[in-house]
Coordinates of C-alpha atoms in Angstrom, one line a residue:
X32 CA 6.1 -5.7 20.3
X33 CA 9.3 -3.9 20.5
X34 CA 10.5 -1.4 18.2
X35 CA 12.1 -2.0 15.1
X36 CA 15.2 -1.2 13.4
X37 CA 13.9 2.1 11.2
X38 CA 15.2 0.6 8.5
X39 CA 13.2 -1.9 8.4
X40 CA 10.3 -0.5 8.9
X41 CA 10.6 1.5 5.1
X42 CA 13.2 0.4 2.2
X43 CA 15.8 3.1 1.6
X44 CA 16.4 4.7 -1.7
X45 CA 18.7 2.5 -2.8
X46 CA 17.1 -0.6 -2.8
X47 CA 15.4 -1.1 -5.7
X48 CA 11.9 -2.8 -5.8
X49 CA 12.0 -6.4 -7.2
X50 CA 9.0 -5.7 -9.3
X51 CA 7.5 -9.6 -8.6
X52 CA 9.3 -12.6 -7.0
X53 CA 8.1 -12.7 -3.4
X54 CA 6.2 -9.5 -4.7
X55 CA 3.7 -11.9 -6.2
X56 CA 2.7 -13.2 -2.4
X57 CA 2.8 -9.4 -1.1
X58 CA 0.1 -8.8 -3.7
X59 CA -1.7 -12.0 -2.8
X60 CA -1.8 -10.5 0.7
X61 CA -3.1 -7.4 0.0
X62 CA -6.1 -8.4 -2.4
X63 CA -7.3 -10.3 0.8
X64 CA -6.7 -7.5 3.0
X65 CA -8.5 -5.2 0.4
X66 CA -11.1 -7.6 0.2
X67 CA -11.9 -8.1 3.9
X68 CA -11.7 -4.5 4.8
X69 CA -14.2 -3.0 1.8
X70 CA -16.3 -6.0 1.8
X71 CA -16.9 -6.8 5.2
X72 CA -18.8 -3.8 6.5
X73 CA -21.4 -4.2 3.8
X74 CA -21.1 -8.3 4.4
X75 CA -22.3 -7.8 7.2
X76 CA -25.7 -6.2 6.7
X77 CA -27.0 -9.5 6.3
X78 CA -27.2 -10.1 10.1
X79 CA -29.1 -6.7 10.6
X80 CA -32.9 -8.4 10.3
X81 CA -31.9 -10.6 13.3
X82 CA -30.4 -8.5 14.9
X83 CA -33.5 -6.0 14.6
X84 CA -35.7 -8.5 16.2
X85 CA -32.9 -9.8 19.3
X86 CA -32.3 -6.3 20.0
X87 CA -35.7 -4.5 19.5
X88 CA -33.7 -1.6 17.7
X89 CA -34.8 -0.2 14.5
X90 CA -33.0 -0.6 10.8
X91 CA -30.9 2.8 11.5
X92 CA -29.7 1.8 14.7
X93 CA -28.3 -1.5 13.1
X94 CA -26.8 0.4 10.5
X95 CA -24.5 2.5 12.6
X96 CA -22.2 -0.9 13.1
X97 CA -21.0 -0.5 9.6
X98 CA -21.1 3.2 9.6
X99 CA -18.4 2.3 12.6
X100 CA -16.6 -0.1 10.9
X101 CA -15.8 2.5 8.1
X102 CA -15.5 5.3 10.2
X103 CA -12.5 3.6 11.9
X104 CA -10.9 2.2 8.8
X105 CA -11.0 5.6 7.2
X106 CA -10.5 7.7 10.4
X107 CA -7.9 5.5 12.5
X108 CA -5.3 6.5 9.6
X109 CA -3.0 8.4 11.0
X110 CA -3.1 5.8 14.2
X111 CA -2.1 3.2 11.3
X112 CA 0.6 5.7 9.8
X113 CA 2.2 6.5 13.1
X114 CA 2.6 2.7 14.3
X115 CA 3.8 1.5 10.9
X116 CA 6.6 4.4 11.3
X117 CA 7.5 3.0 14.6
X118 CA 7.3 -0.9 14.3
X119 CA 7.0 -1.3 10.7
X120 CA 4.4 -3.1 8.5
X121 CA 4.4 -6.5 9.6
X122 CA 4.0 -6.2 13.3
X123 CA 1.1 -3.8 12.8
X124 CA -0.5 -6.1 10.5
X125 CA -0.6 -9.0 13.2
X126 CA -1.9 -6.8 15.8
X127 CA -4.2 -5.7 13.4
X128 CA -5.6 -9.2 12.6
X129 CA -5.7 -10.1 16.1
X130 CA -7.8 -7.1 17.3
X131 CA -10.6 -7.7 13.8
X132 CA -10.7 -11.1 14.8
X133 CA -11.5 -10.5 18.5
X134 CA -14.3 -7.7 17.8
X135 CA -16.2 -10.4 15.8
X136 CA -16.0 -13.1 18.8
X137 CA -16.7 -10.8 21.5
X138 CA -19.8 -9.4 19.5
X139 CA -20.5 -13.2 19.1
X140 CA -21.8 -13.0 22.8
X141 CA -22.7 -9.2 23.4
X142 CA -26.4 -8.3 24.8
X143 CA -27.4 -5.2 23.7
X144 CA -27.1 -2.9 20.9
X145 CA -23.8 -0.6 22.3
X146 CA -21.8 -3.5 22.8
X147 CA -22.0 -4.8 19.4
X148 CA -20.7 -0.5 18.6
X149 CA -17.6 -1.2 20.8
X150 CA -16.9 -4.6 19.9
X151 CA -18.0 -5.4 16.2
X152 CA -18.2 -1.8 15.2
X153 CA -14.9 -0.1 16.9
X154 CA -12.5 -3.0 17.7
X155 CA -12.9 -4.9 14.0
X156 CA -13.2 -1.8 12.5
X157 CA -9.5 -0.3 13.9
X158 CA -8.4 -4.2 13.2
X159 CA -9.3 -3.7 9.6
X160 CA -7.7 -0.8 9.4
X161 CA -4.6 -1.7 11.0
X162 CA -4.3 -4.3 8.3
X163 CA -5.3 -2.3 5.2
X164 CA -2.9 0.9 5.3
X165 CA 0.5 -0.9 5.7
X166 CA -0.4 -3.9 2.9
X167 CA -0.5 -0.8 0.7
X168 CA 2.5 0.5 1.9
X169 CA 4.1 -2.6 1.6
X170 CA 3.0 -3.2 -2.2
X171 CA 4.2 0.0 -2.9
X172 CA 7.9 -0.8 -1.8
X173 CA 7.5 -4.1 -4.0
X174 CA 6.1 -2.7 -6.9
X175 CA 8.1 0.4 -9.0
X176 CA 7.3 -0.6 -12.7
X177 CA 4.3 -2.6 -12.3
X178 CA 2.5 -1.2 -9.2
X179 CA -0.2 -0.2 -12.1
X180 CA -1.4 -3.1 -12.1
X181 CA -0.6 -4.5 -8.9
X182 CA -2.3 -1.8 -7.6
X183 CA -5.5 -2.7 -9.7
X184 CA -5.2 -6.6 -8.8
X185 CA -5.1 -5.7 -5.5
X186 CA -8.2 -3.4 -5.8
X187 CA -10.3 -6.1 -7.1
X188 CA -10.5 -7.8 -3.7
X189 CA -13.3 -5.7 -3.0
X190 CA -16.0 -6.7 -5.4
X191 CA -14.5 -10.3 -5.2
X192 CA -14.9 -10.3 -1.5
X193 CA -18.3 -8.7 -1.7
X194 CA -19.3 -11.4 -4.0
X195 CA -18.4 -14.1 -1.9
X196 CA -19.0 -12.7 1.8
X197 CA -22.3 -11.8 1.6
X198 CA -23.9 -15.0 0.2
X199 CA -21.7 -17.0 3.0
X200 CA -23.2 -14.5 5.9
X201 CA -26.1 -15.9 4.3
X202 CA -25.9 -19.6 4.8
X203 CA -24.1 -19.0 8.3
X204 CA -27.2 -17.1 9.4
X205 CA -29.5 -19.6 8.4
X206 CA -27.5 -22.6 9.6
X207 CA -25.9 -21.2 13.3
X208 CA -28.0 -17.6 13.7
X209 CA -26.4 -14.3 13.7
X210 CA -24.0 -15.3 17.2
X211 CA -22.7 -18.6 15.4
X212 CA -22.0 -16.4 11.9
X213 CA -19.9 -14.1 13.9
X214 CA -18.3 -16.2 15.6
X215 CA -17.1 -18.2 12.2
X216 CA -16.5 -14.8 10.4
X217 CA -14.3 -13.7 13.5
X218 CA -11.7 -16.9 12.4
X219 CA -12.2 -15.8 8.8
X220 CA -10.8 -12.8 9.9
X221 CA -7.5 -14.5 11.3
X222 CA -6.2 -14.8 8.0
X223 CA -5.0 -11.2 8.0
X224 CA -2.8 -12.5 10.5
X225 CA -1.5 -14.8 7.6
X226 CA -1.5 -12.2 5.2
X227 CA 0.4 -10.1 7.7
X228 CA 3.2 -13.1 8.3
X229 CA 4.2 -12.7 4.6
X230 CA 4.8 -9.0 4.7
X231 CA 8.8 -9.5 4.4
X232 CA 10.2 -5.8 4.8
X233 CA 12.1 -5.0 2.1
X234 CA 15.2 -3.6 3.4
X235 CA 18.8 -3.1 2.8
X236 CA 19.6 -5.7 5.0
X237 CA 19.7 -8.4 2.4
X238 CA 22.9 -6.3 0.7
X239 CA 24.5 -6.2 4.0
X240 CA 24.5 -9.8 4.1
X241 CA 25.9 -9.5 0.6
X242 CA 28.5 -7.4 1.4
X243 CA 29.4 -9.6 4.6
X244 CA 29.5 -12.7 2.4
X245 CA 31.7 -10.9 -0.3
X246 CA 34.2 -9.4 2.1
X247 CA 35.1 -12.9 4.0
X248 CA 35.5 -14.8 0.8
X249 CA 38.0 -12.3 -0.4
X250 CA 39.7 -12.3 3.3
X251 CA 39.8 -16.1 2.8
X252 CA 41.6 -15.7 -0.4
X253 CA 43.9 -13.2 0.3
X254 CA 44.5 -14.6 3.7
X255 CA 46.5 -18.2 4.8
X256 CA 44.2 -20.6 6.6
X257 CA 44.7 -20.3 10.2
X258 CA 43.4 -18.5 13.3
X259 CA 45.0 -15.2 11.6
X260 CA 42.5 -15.7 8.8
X261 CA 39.4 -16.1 11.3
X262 CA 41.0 -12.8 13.5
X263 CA 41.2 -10.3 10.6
X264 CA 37.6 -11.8 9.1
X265 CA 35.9 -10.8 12.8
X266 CA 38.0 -7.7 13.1
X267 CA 36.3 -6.7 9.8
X268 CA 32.9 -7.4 10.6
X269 CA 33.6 -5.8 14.0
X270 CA 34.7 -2.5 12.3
X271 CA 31.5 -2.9 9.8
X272 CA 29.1 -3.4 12.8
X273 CA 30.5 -0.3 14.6
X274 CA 30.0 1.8 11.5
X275 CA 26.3 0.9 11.2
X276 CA 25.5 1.7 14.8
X277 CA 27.3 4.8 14.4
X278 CA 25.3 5.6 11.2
X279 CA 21.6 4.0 13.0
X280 CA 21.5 7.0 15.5
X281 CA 20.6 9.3 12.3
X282 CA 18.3 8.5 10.3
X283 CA 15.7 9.1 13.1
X284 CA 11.9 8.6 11.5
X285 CA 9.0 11.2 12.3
X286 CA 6.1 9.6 13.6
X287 CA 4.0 11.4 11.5
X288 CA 5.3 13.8 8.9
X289 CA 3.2 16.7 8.1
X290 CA 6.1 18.2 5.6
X291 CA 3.7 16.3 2.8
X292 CA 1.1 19.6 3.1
X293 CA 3.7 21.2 1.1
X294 CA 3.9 19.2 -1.6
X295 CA 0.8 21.2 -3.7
X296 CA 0.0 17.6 -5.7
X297 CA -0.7 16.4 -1.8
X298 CA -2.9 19.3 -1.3
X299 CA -4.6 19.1 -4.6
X300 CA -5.4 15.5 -4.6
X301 CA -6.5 15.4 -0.8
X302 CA -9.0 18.3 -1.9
X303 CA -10.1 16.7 -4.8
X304 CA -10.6 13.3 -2.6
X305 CA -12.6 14.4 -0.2
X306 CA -14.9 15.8 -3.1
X307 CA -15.3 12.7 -4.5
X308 CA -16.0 10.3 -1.6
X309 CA -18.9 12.8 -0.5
X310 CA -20.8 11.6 -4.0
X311 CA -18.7 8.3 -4.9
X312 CA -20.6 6.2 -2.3
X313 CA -24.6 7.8 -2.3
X314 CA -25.9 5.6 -5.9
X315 CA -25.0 2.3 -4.9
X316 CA -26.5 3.2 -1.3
X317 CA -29.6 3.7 -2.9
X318 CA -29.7 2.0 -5.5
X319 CA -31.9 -1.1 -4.2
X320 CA -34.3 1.4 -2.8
X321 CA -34.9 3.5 -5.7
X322 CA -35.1 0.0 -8.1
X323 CA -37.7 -1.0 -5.6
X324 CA -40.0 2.3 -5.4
X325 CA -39.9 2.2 -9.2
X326 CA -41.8 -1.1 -9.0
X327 CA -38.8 -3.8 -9.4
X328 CA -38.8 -6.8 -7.4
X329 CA -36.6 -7.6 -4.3
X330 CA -34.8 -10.0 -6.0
X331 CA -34.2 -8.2 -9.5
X332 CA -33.2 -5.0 -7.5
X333 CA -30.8 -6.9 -5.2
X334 CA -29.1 -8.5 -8.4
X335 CA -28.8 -4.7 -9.5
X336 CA -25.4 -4.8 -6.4
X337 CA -24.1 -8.0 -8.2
X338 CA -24.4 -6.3 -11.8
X339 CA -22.1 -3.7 -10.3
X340 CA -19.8 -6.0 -8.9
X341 CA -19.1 -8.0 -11.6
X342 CA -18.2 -5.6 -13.5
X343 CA -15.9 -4.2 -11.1
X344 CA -13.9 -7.3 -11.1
X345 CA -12.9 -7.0 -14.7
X346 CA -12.6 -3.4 -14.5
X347 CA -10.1 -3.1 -11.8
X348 CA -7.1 -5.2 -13.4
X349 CA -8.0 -4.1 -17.1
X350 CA -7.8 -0.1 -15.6
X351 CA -4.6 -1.2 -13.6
X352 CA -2.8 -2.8 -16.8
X353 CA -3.5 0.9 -18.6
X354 CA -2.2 2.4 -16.3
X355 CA 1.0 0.4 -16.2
X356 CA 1.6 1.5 -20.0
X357 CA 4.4 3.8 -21.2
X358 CA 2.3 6.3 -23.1
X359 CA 0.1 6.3 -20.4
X360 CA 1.6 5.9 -16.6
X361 CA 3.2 9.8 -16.8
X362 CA 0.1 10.7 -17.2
X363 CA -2.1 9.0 -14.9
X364 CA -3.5 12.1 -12.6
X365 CA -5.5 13.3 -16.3
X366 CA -6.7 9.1 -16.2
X367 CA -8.1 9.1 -12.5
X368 CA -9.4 12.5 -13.2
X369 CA -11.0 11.1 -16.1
X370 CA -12.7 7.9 -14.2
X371 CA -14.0 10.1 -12.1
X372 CA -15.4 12.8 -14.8
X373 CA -17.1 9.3 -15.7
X374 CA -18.3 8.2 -12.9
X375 CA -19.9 11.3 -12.4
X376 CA -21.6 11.7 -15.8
X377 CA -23.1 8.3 -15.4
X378 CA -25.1 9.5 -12.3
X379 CA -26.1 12.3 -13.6
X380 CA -27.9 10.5 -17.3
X381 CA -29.1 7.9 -15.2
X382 CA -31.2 9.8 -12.8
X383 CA -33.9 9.6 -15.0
X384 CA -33.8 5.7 -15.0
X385 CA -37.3 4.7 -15.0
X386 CA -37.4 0.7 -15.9
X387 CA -35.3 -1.9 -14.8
X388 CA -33.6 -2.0 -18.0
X389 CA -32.1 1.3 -17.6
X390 CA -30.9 0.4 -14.1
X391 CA -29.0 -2.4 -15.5
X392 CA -27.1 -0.1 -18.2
X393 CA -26.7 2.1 -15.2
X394 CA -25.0 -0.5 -13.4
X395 CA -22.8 -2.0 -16.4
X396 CA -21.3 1.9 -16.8
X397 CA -21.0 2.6 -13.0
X398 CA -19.4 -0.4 -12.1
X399 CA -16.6 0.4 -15.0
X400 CA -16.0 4.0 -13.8
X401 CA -16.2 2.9 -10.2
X402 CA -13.5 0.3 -10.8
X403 CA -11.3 2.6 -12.6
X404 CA -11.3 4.9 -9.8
X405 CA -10.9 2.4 -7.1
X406 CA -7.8 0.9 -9.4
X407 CA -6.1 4.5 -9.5
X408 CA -6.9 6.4 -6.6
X409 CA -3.9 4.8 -4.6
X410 CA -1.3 4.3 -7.4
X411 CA -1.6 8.4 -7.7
X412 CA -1.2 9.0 -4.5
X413 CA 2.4 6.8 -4.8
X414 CA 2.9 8.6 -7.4
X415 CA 2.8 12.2 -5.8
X416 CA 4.5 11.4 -3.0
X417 CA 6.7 8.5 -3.2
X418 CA 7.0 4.9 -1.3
X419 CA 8.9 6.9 1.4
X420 CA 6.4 9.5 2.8
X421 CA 3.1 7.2 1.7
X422 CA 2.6 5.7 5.5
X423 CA 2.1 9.4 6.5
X424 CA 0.0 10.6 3.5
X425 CA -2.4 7.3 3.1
X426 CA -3.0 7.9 6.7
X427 CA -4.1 11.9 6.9
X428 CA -6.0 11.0 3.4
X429 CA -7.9 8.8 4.9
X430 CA -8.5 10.7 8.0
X431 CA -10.2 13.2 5.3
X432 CA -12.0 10.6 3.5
X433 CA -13.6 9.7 6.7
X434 CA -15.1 13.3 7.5
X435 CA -16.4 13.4 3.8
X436 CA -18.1 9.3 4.7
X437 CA -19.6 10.9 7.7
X438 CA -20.9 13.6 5.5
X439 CA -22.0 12.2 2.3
X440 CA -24.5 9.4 2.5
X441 CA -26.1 10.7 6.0
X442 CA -26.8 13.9 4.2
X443 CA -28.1 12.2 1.1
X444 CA -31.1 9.5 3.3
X445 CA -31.9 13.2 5.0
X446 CA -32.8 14.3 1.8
X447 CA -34.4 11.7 0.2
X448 CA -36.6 11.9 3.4
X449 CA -37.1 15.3 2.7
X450 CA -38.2 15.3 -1.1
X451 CA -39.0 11.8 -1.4
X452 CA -36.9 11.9 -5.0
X453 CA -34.2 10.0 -5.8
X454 CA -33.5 11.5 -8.9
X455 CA -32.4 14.8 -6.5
X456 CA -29.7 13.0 -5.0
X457 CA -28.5 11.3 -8.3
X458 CA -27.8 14.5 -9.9
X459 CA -26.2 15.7 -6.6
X460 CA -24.1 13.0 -6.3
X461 CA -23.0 13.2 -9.8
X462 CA -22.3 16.6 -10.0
X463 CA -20.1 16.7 -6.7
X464 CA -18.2 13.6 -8.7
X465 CA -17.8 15.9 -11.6
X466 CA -16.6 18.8 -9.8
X467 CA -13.7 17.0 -8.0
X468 CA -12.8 15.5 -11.3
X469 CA -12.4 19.1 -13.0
X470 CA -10.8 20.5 -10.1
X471 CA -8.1 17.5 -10.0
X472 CA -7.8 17.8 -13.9
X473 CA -7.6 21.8 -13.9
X474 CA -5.1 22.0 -10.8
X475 CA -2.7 19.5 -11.8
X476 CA -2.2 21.2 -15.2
X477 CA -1.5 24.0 -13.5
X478 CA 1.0 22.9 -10.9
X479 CA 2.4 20.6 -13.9
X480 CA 3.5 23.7 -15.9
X481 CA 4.6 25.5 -13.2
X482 CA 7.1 22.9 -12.3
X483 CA 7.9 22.0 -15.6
X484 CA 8.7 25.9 -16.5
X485 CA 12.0 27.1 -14.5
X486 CA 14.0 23.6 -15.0
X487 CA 14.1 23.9 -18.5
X488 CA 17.1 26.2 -19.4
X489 CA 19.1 24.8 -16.9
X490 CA 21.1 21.7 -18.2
X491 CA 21.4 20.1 -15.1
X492 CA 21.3 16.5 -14.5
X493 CA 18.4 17.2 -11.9
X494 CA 16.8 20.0 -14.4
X495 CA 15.2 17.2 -16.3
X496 CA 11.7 17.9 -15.9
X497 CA 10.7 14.7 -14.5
X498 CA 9.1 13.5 -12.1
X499 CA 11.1 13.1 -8.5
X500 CA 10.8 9.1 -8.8
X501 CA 12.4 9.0 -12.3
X502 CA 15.0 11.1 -10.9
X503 CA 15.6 9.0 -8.2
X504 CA 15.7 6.0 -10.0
X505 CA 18.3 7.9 -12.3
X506 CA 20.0 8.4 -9.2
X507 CA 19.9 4.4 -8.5
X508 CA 21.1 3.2 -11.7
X509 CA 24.3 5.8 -11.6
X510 CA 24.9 4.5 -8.1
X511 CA 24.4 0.8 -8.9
X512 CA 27.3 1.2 -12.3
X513 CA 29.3 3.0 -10.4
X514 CA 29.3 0.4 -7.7
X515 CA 29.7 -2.5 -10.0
X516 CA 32.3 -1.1 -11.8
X517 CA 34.3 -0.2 -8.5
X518 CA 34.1 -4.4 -7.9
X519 CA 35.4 -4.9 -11.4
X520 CA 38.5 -2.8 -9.9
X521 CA 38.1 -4.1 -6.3
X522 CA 38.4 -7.5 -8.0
X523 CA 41.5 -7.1 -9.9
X524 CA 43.0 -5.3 -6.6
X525 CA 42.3 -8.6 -4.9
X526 CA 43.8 -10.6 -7.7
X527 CA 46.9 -8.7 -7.9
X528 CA 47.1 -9.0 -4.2
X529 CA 47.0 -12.6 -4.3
X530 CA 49.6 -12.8 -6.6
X531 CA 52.1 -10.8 -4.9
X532 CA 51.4 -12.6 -1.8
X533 CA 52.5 -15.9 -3.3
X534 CA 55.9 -14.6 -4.8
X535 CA 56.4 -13.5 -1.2
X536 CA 55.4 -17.2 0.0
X537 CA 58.1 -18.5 -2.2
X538 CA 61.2 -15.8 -1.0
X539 CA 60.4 -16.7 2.1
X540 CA 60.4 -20.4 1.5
X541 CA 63.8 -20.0 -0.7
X542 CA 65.1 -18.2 2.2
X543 CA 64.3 -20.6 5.0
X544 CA 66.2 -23.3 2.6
X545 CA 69.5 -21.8 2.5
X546 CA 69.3 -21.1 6.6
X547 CA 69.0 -17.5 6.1
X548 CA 67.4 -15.9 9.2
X549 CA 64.4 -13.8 8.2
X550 CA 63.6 -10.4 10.0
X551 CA 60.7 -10.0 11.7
X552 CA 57.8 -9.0 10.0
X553 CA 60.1 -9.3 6.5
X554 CA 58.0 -11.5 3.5
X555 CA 55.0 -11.5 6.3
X556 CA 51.2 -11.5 4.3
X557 CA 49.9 -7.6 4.8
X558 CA 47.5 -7.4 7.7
X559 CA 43.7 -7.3 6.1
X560 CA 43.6 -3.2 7.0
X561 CA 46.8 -3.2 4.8
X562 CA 44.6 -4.7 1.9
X563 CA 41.8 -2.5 2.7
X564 CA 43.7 0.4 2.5
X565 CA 45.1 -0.1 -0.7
X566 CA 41.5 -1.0 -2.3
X567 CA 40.3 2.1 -0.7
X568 CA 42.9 3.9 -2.1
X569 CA 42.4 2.7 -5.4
X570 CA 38.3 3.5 -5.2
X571 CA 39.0 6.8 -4.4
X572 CA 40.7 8.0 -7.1
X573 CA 38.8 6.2 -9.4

């Protein structure tokens, strides 16, 4: 895998995102991605009874291989952000699929325990995450005006996934054990591979062809047919491919760019993240436990999960398409803060839950909130940042997310142990949920007014008071008119150029009819830097 071209690996400024076309089969790729890399760890809880009673270890020793698996999707980050700056999205993504899909086949035939760590837990895990950093990165290069929602369609491979793996481990189990299930779920995982072949970057390459195609059809035009036509067309893509090469050298890309700590909305919502993910995850954790020492069945408190995911389905795309309004995208820091001030409150009334009824209004308003947050806690992050520093910031906020998963549901089974209460740990859960919504909400109010303050007398172009991606898009447009009206001009050059060049064909010819020797270089076609130099001319002082 060599390295790539950097500007391939990220789009530049300029090119604008195509807001669907092959867009559509980005997203496709990305909801399985999501979906394999939320879905999985928990999918695969269905092999831990066998593999309690192959292994002689106990149900917390078992447990550990997801605790791995999310531990190096969440902590692996900036590994993911540093290889996608060097090689780009696409190869990244094929290693990626290669190195899940080999954990689950080598654990297929592992002996003991700590081989099933380094093999299911460590090597699918850093596979999966691999695979899940740069599809986002790549749907947020596709995606300007609808990433809303492509965001939330993405998101909903999750619960999707969840609904679907987890009955499959099911049947595999029963059908070819626990070593034949992984060994099927290791292909399954090959399709990231797949998903990773359709990554196209994005690049500015496709208007250099443009350009390329442009320049020899009006060299062919202005130019007689003949080897001089072919010499001045090379000589002009010679002189275009030295430039590049020349330009290449700087736009040198940092591995891993730390300048993001400055930007306070970085700071604020990586705070306010890690928060959140040390209460997001403890109800549904618990959830089947607690239904069950309440006196629920097995089977109603396992559907309690599928309540939750259901829900989430629906609520992922409908939270995604709000998002995506007018009235409602500049604003969508106050949304997410609000899902989460949701989320939270719903732990907190429903710690009281005492019949199964309860539980399942519980899980109806949980698994709204929690889809609203998992639709919206990447598209703010875009939004903070922008599509050209997100490699680096997805990966360092995930490398925080993953100290807060190491802290949060650990901490919470401690203390169940402890007080043997549930209802503790739902209000605990729910009030560190609340906290990092008010502190999200409060602090970006804040910084908003402070930013939005000094700009304001000025009337400068830049002194708007928006947001850095509507300027830069402002930016876009003036550079795209400018450009297309500068062909308009180009083209009428051209035209003129053509014109003169006949009347010259014509002295020349009258000339050669009444014997009268022509001086060298006399009536000749300009050579094409001639032509060049007068368009060049011409764009300049327009």
């Amino acid at each position: 895998m060599g390295r790539s071209d950097p500007e391939e690996i990220l789009p530049p400024a300029s090119v604008k995102p195509p807001d669907g076309g092959w867009g559509w089969i980005v997203l496709l790729g990305c909801f399985v991605i999501t979906g394999f890399s939320y879905a999985f760890p928990k999918a695969v809880s269905v092999y831990f009874k066998e593999l309690m009673r192959d292994f002689h270890v106990g149900y917390s020793d078992t447990a550990w291989i997801s605790s791995i698996m999310l531990a190096m999707l969440y902590g692996t980050g900036p590994v993911s952000s540093i290889m996608v700056n060097q090689f780009g999205c696409r190869p990244v993504m094929l290693v990626g699929g290669l190195l899940a899909s080999a954990g689950m086949i080598l654990a297929s035939f592992t002996t003991n325990i700590i081989e099933l760590y380094l093999t299911a837990g460590m090597l699918t895990g850093l596979g999966m995450a691999l695979n899940f950093q740069p599809s986002l990165i790549m749907l947020g290069t596709y995606f300007d005006k609808r990433r809303p929602l492509a965001n939330g369609l993405a998101a909903a491979g999750s619960p999707v996934f969840l609904s679907a793996l987890s009955p499959l481990g099911q049947v595999l189990l029963e059908k070819f054990g626990w070593r034949g299930g992984f060994l099927i779920m290791g292909g399954l995982l090959l399709n990231c591979c797949t998903c990773g072949a359709v990554m196209r970057p994005l690049e500015a390459g496709m208007k250099r062809k443009m350009e390329r195609v442009q320049d020899k059809y009006e060299a062919k035009e202005m130019l007689p047919i003949g080897d001089k036509a072919e010499e001045a067309i090379s000589t002009t893509d010679g002189a275009k491919s030295k430039k590049t090469k020349k330009k290449q050298p700087r736009k040198g890309k940092k591995l891993l760019d730390f300048s993001i700590f400055s930007n306070r909305g970085f700071v604020i919502y990586s705070i306010a993240k890690f928060i959140l993910v040390l209460g997001l995850f403890v109800p549904p954790i618990l959830l089947v436990n607690y239904a069950k020492d309440i006196g629920v069945p097995d089977t109603e408190a396992a559907f309690l999960l599928s309540i939750i995911g259901f829900i989430d389905i629906f609520a992922r795309p409908s939270c995604g398409m709000l998002a995506g309004t007018k009235w409602m995208r500049p604003h969508i820091a106050y949304l997410f803060s609000f899902a989460m001030l949701f989320n939270g409150l719903t732990d907190i009334f429903s710690a009281r839950a005492n019949n199964y009824t309860a539980l399942v209004i519980f899980c109806i308003f949980f698994g709204i909130s929690y889809g609203m947050v998992g639709a919206l806690q990447f598209e703010v992050l875009m939004a903070i940042v922008g599509s050209q520093k997100f490699s680096s910031a997805i990966g360092l906020v995930l490398l925080i997310e993953a100290c807060a998963v190491l802290i949060g549901p650990p901490s919470a089974g401690r203390l169940v142990d402890a007080f043997k209460n549930y209802a503790v740990i739902f209000y605990m859960a729910g009030s560190e949920v609340v906290v990092s919504s008010l502190f999200l909400g409060m602090a970006t109010f804040c910084c908003l007014n402070q930013g939005k303050k000094p700009p304001q007398p000025e009337k400068t172009p830049s002194a708007g008071g928006g947001s850095d991606t509507e300027e830069a898009e402002s930016d876009v447009q003036e550079v795209e008119d400018h450009a297309g009206d500068n062909h308009h001009l180009s083209h009428s050059t051209s035209t003129a150029v053509i014109i003169d060049s006949d009347a010259a064909n014509h002295v020349a010819e009258d000339r050669s009819a009444d014997g009268v020797e022509q001086p060298a270089g006399e009536g000749a076609m300009p050579a094409p830097g001639e032509g060049d130099s007068g368009q060049t001319v011409e764009r300049e002082s327009f």
